[in-house]
PDB file of C-alpha atoms in Angstrom:
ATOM      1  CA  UNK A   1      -8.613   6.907 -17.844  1.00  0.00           C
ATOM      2  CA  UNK A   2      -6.286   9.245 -19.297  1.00  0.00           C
ATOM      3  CA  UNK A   3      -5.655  10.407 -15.766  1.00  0.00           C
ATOM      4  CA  UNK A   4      -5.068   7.612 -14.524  1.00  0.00           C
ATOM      5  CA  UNK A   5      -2.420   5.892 -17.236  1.00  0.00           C
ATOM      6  CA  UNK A   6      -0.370   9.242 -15.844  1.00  0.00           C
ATOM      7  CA  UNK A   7      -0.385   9.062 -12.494  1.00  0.00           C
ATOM      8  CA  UNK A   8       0.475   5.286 -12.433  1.00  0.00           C
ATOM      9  CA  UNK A   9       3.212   6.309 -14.435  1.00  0.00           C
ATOM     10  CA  UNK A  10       4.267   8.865 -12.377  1.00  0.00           C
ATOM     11  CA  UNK A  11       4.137   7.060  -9.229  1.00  0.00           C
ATOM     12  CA  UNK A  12       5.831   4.362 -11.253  1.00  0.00           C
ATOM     13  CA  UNK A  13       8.324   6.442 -12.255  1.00  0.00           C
ATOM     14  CA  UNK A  14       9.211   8.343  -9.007  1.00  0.00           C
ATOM     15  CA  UNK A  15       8.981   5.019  -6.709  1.00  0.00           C
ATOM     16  CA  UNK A  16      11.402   2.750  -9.212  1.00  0.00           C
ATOM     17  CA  UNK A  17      13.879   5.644  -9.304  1.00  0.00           C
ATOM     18  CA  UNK A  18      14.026   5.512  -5.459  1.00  0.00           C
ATOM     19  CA  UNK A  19      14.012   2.403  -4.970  1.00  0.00           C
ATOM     20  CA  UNK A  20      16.479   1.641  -7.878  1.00  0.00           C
ATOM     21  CA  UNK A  21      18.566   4.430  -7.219  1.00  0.00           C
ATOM     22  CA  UNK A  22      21.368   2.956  -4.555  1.00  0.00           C
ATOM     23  CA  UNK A  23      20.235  -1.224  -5.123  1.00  0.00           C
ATOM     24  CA  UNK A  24      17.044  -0.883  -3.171  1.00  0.00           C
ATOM     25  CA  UNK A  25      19.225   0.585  -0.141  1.00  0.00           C
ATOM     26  CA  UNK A  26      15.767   2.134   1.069  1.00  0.00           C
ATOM     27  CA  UNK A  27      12.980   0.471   3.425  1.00  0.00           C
ATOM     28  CA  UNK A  28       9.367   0.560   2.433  1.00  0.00           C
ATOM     29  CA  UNK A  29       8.923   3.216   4.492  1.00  0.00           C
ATOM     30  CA  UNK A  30      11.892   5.646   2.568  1.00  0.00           C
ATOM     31  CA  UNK A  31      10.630   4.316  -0.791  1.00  0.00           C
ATOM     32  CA  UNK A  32       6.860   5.728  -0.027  1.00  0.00           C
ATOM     33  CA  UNK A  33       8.419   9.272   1.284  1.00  0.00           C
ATOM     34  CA  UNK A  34      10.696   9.389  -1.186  1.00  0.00           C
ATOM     35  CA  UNK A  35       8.003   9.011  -3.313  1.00  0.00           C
ATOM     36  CA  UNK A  36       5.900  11.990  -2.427  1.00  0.00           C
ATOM     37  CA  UNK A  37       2.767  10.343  -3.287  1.00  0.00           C
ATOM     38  CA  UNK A  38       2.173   9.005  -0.200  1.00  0.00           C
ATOM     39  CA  UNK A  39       1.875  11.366   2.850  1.00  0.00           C
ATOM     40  CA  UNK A  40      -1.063  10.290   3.926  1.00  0.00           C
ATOM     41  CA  UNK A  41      -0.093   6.950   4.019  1.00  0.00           C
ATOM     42  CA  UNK A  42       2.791   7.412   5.690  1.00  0.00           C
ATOM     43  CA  UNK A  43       1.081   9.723   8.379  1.00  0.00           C
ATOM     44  CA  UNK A  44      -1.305   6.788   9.373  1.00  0.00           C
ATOM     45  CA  UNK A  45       1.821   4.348   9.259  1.00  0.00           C
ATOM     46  CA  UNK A  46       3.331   6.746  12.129  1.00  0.00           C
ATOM     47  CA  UNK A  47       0.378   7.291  13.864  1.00  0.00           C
ATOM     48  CA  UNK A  48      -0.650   3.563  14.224  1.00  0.00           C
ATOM     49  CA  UNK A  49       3.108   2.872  15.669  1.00  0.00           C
ATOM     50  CA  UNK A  50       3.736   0.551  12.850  1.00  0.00           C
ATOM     51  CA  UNK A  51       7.332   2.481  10.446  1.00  0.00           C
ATOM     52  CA  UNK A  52       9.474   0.586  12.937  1.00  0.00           C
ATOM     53  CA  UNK A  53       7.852  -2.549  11.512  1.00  0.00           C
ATOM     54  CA  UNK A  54       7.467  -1.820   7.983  1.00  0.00           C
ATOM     55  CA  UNK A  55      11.258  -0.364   8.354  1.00  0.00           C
ATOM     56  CA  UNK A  56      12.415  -4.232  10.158  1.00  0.00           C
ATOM     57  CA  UNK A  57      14.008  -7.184   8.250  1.00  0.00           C
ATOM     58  CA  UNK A  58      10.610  -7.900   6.467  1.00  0.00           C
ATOM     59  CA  UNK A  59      10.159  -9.200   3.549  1.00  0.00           C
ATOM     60  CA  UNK A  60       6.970  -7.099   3.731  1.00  0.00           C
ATOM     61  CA  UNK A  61       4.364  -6.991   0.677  1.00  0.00           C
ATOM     62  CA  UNK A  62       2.598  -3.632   0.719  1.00  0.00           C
ATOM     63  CA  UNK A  63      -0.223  -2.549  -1.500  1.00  0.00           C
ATOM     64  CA  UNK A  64       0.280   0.901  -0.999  1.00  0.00           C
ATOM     65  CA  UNK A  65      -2.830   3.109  -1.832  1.00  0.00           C
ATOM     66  CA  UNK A  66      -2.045   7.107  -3.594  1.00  0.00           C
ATOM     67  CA  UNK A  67      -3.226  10.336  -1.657  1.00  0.00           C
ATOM     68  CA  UNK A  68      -5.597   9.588  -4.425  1.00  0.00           C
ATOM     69  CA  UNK A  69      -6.722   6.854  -2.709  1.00  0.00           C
ATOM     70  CA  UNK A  70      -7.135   8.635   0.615  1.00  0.00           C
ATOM     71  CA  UNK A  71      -8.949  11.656  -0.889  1.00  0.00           C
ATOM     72  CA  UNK A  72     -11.605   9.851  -2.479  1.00  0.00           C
ATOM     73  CA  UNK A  73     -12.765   8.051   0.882  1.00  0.00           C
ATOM     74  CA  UNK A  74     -15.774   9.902   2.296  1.00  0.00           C
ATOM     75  CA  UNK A  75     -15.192  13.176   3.945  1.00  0.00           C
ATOM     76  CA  UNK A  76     -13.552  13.049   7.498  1.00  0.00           C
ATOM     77  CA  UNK A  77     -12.653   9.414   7.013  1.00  0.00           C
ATOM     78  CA  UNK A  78      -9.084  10.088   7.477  1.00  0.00           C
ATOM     79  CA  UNK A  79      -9.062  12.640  10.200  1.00  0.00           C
ATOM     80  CA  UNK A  80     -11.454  10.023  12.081  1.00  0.00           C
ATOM     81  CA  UNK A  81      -8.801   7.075  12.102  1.00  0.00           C
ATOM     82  CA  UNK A  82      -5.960   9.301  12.975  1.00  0.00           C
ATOM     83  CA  UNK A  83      -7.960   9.641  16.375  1.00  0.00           C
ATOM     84  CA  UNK A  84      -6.448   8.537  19.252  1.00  0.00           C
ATOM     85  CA  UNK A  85      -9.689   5.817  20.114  1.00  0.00           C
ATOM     86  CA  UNK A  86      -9.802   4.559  16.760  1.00  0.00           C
ATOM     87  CA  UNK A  87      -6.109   3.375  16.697  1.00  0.00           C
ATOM     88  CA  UNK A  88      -7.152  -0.388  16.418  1.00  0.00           C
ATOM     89  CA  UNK A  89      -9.119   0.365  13.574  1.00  0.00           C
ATOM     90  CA  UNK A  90      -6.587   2.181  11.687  1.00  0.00           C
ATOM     91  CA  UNK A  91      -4.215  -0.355  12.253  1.00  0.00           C
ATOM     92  CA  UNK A  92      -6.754  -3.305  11.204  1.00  0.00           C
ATOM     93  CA  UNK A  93      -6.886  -1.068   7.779  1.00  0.00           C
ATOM     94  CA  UNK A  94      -3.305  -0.187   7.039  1.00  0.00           C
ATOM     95  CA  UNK A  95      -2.182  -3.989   8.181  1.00  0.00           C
ATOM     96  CA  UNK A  96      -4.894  -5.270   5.647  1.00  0.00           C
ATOM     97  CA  UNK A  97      -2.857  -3.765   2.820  1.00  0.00           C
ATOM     98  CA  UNK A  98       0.450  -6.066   4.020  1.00  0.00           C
ATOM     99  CA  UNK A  99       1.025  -9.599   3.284  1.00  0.00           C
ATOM    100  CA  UNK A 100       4.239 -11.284   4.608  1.00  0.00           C
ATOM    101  CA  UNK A 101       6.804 -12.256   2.063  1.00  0.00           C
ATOM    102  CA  UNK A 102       7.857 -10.559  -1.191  1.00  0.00           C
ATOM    103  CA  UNK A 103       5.308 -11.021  -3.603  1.00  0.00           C
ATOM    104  CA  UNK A 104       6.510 -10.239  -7.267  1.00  0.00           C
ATOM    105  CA  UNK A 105       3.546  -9.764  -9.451  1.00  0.00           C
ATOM    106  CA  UNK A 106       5.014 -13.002 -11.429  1.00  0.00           C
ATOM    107  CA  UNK A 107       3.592 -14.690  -8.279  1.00  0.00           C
ATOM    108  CA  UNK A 108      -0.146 -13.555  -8.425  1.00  0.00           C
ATOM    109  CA  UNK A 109      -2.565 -15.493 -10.373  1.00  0.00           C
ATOM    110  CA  UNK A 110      -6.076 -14.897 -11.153  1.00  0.00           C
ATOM    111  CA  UNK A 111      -8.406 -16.036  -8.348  1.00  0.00           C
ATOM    112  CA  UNK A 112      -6.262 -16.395  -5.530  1.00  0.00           C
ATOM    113  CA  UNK A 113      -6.238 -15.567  -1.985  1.00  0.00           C
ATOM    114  CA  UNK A 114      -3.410 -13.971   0.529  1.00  0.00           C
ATOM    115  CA  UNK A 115      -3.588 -13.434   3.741  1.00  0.00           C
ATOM    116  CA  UNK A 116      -2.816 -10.320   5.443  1.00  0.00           C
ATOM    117  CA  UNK A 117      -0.860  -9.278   8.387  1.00  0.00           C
ATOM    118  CA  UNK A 118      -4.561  -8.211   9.587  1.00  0.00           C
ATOM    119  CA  UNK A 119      -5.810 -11.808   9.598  1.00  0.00           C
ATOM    120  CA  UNK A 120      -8.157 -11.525   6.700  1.00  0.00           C
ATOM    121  CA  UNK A 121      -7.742 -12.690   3.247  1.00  0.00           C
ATOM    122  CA  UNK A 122      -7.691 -10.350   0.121  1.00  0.00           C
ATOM    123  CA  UNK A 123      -8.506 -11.732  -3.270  1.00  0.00           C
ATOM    124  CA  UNK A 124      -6.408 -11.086  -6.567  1.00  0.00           C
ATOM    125  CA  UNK A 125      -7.796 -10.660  -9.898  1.00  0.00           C
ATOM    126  CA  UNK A 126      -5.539 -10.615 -13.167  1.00  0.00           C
ATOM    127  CA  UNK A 127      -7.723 -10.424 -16.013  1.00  0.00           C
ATOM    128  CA  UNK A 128      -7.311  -7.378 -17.469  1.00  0.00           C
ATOM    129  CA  UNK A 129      -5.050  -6.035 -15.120  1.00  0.00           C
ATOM    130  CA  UNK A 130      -4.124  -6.388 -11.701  1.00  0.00           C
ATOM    131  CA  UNK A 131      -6.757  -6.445  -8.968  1.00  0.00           C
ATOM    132  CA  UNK A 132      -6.888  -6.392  -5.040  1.00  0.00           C
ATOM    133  CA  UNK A 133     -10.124  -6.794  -3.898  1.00  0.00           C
ATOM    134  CA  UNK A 134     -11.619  -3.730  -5.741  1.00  0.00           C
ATOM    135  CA  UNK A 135      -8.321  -1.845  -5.820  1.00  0.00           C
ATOM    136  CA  UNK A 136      -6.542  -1.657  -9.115  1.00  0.00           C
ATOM    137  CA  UNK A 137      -2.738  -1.801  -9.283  1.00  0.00           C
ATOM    138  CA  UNK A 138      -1.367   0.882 -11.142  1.00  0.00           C
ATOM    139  CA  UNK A 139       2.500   0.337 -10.249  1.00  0.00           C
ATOM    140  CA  UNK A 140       3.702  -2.694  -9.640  1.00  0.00           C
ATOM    141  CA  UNK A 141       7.302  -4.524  -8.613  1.00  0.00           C
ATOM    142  CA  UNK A 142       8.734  -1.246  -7.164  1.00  0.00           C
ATOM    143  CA  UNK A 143      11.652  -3.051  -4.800  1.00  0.00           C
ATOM    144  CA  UNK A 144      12.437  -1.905  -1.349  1.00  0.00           C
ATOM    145  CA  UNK A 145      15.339  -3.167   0.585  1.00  0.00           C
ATOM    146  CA  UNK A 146      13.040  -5.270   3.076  1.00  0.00           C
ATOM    147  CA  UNK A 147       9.718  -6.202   0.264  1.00  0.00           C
ATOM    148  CA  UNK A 148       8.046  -4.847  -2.621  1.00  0.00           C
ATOM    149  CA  UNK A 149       5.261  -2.142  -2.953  1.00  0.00           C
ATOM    150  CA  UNK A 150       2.535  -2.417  -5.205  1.00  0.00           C
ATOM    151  CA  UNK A 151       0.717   0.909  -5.646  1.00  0.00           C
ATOM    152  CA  UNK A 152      -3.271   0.817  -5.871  1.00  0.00           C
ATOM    153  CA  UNK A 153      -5.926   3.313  -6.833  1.00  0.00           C
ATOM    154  CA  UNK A 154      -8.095   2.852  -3.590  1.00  0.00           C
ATOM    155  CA  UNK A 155      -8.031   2.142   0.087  1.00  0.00           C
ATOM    156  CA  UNK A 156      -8.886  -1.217   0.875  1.00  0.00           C
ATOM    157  CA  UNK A 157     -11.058  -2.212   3.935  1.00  0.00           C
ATOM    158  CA  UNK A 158     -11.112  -5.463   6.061  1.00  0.00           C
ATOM    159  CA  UNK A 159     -14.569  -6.419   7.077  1.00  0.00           C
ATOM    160  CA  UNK A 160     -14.799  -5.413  10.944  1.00  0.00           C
TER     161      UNK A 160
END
């Protein structure tokens, strides 16, 4: 628990003084490198052809999982949906974790649904913290100049 209180601050942290530091003059993209907690992320963002989006007009709602996140999914997971014939599955996953619009966490209330760039809906919980699906967010607010991140503990998976 312990643990994780400090890296949720320390993503905190290091993504609000990014995004803070020039009045939110960085992207989504620039606000998750920048970051440094987030190369993996960012490596399936490239490799599913979809930074030019997340870098566009937006507004863009991202619940960006940790290389935390990434690490704990079984062995090889990763290195599978960087392959070339699983591209439509990675992007299914990685669009799953964007909703269009900014989404403040003002907005979220306890029980309700938003639907994802991916088509499918992803259910928010706010008792006792905030919830997405079974992700926990950790960081929330962090402002980007085209939406807002909200950092969570795990990946999140669209039924396929």
């Amino acid at each position: 628990m312990l643990r994780r209180t400090f890296l949720a601050a320390t993503a905190a942290t290091a993504l609000s003084t990014a995004a803070f530091a020039d009045g939110h003059s960085m992207d989504i993209v620039d606000t998750a490198i920048d970051a440094g907690s987030f190369t993996t992320l960012v490596a399936a963002v490239q490799a599913a052809g979809l930074e030019e989006t997340l870098r566009g007009d937006g507004p863009f709602t991202v619940f960006a999982p940790t290389d935390e996140a990434f690490a704990a999914l079984p062995d090889g997971t990763v290195e599978t949906l960087l392959m070339e014939e699983n591209l439509d599955q990675l992007v299914a996953i990685l669009t799953y974790h964007v909703v269009p619009g900014a989404v403040m966490s003002t907005d979220l209330s306890d029980g309700m649904m938003a639907t994802t760039v991916q088509g499918s809906d992803v259910s928010i919980g706010t008792m006792g913290g905030v919830m997405v699906n079974d992700a926990t967010v950790v960081a929330a607010d962090i402002e980007a100049s085209n939406g807002i991140i909200h950092v969570i503990d795990s990946v999140i998976i669209p039924e396929m």
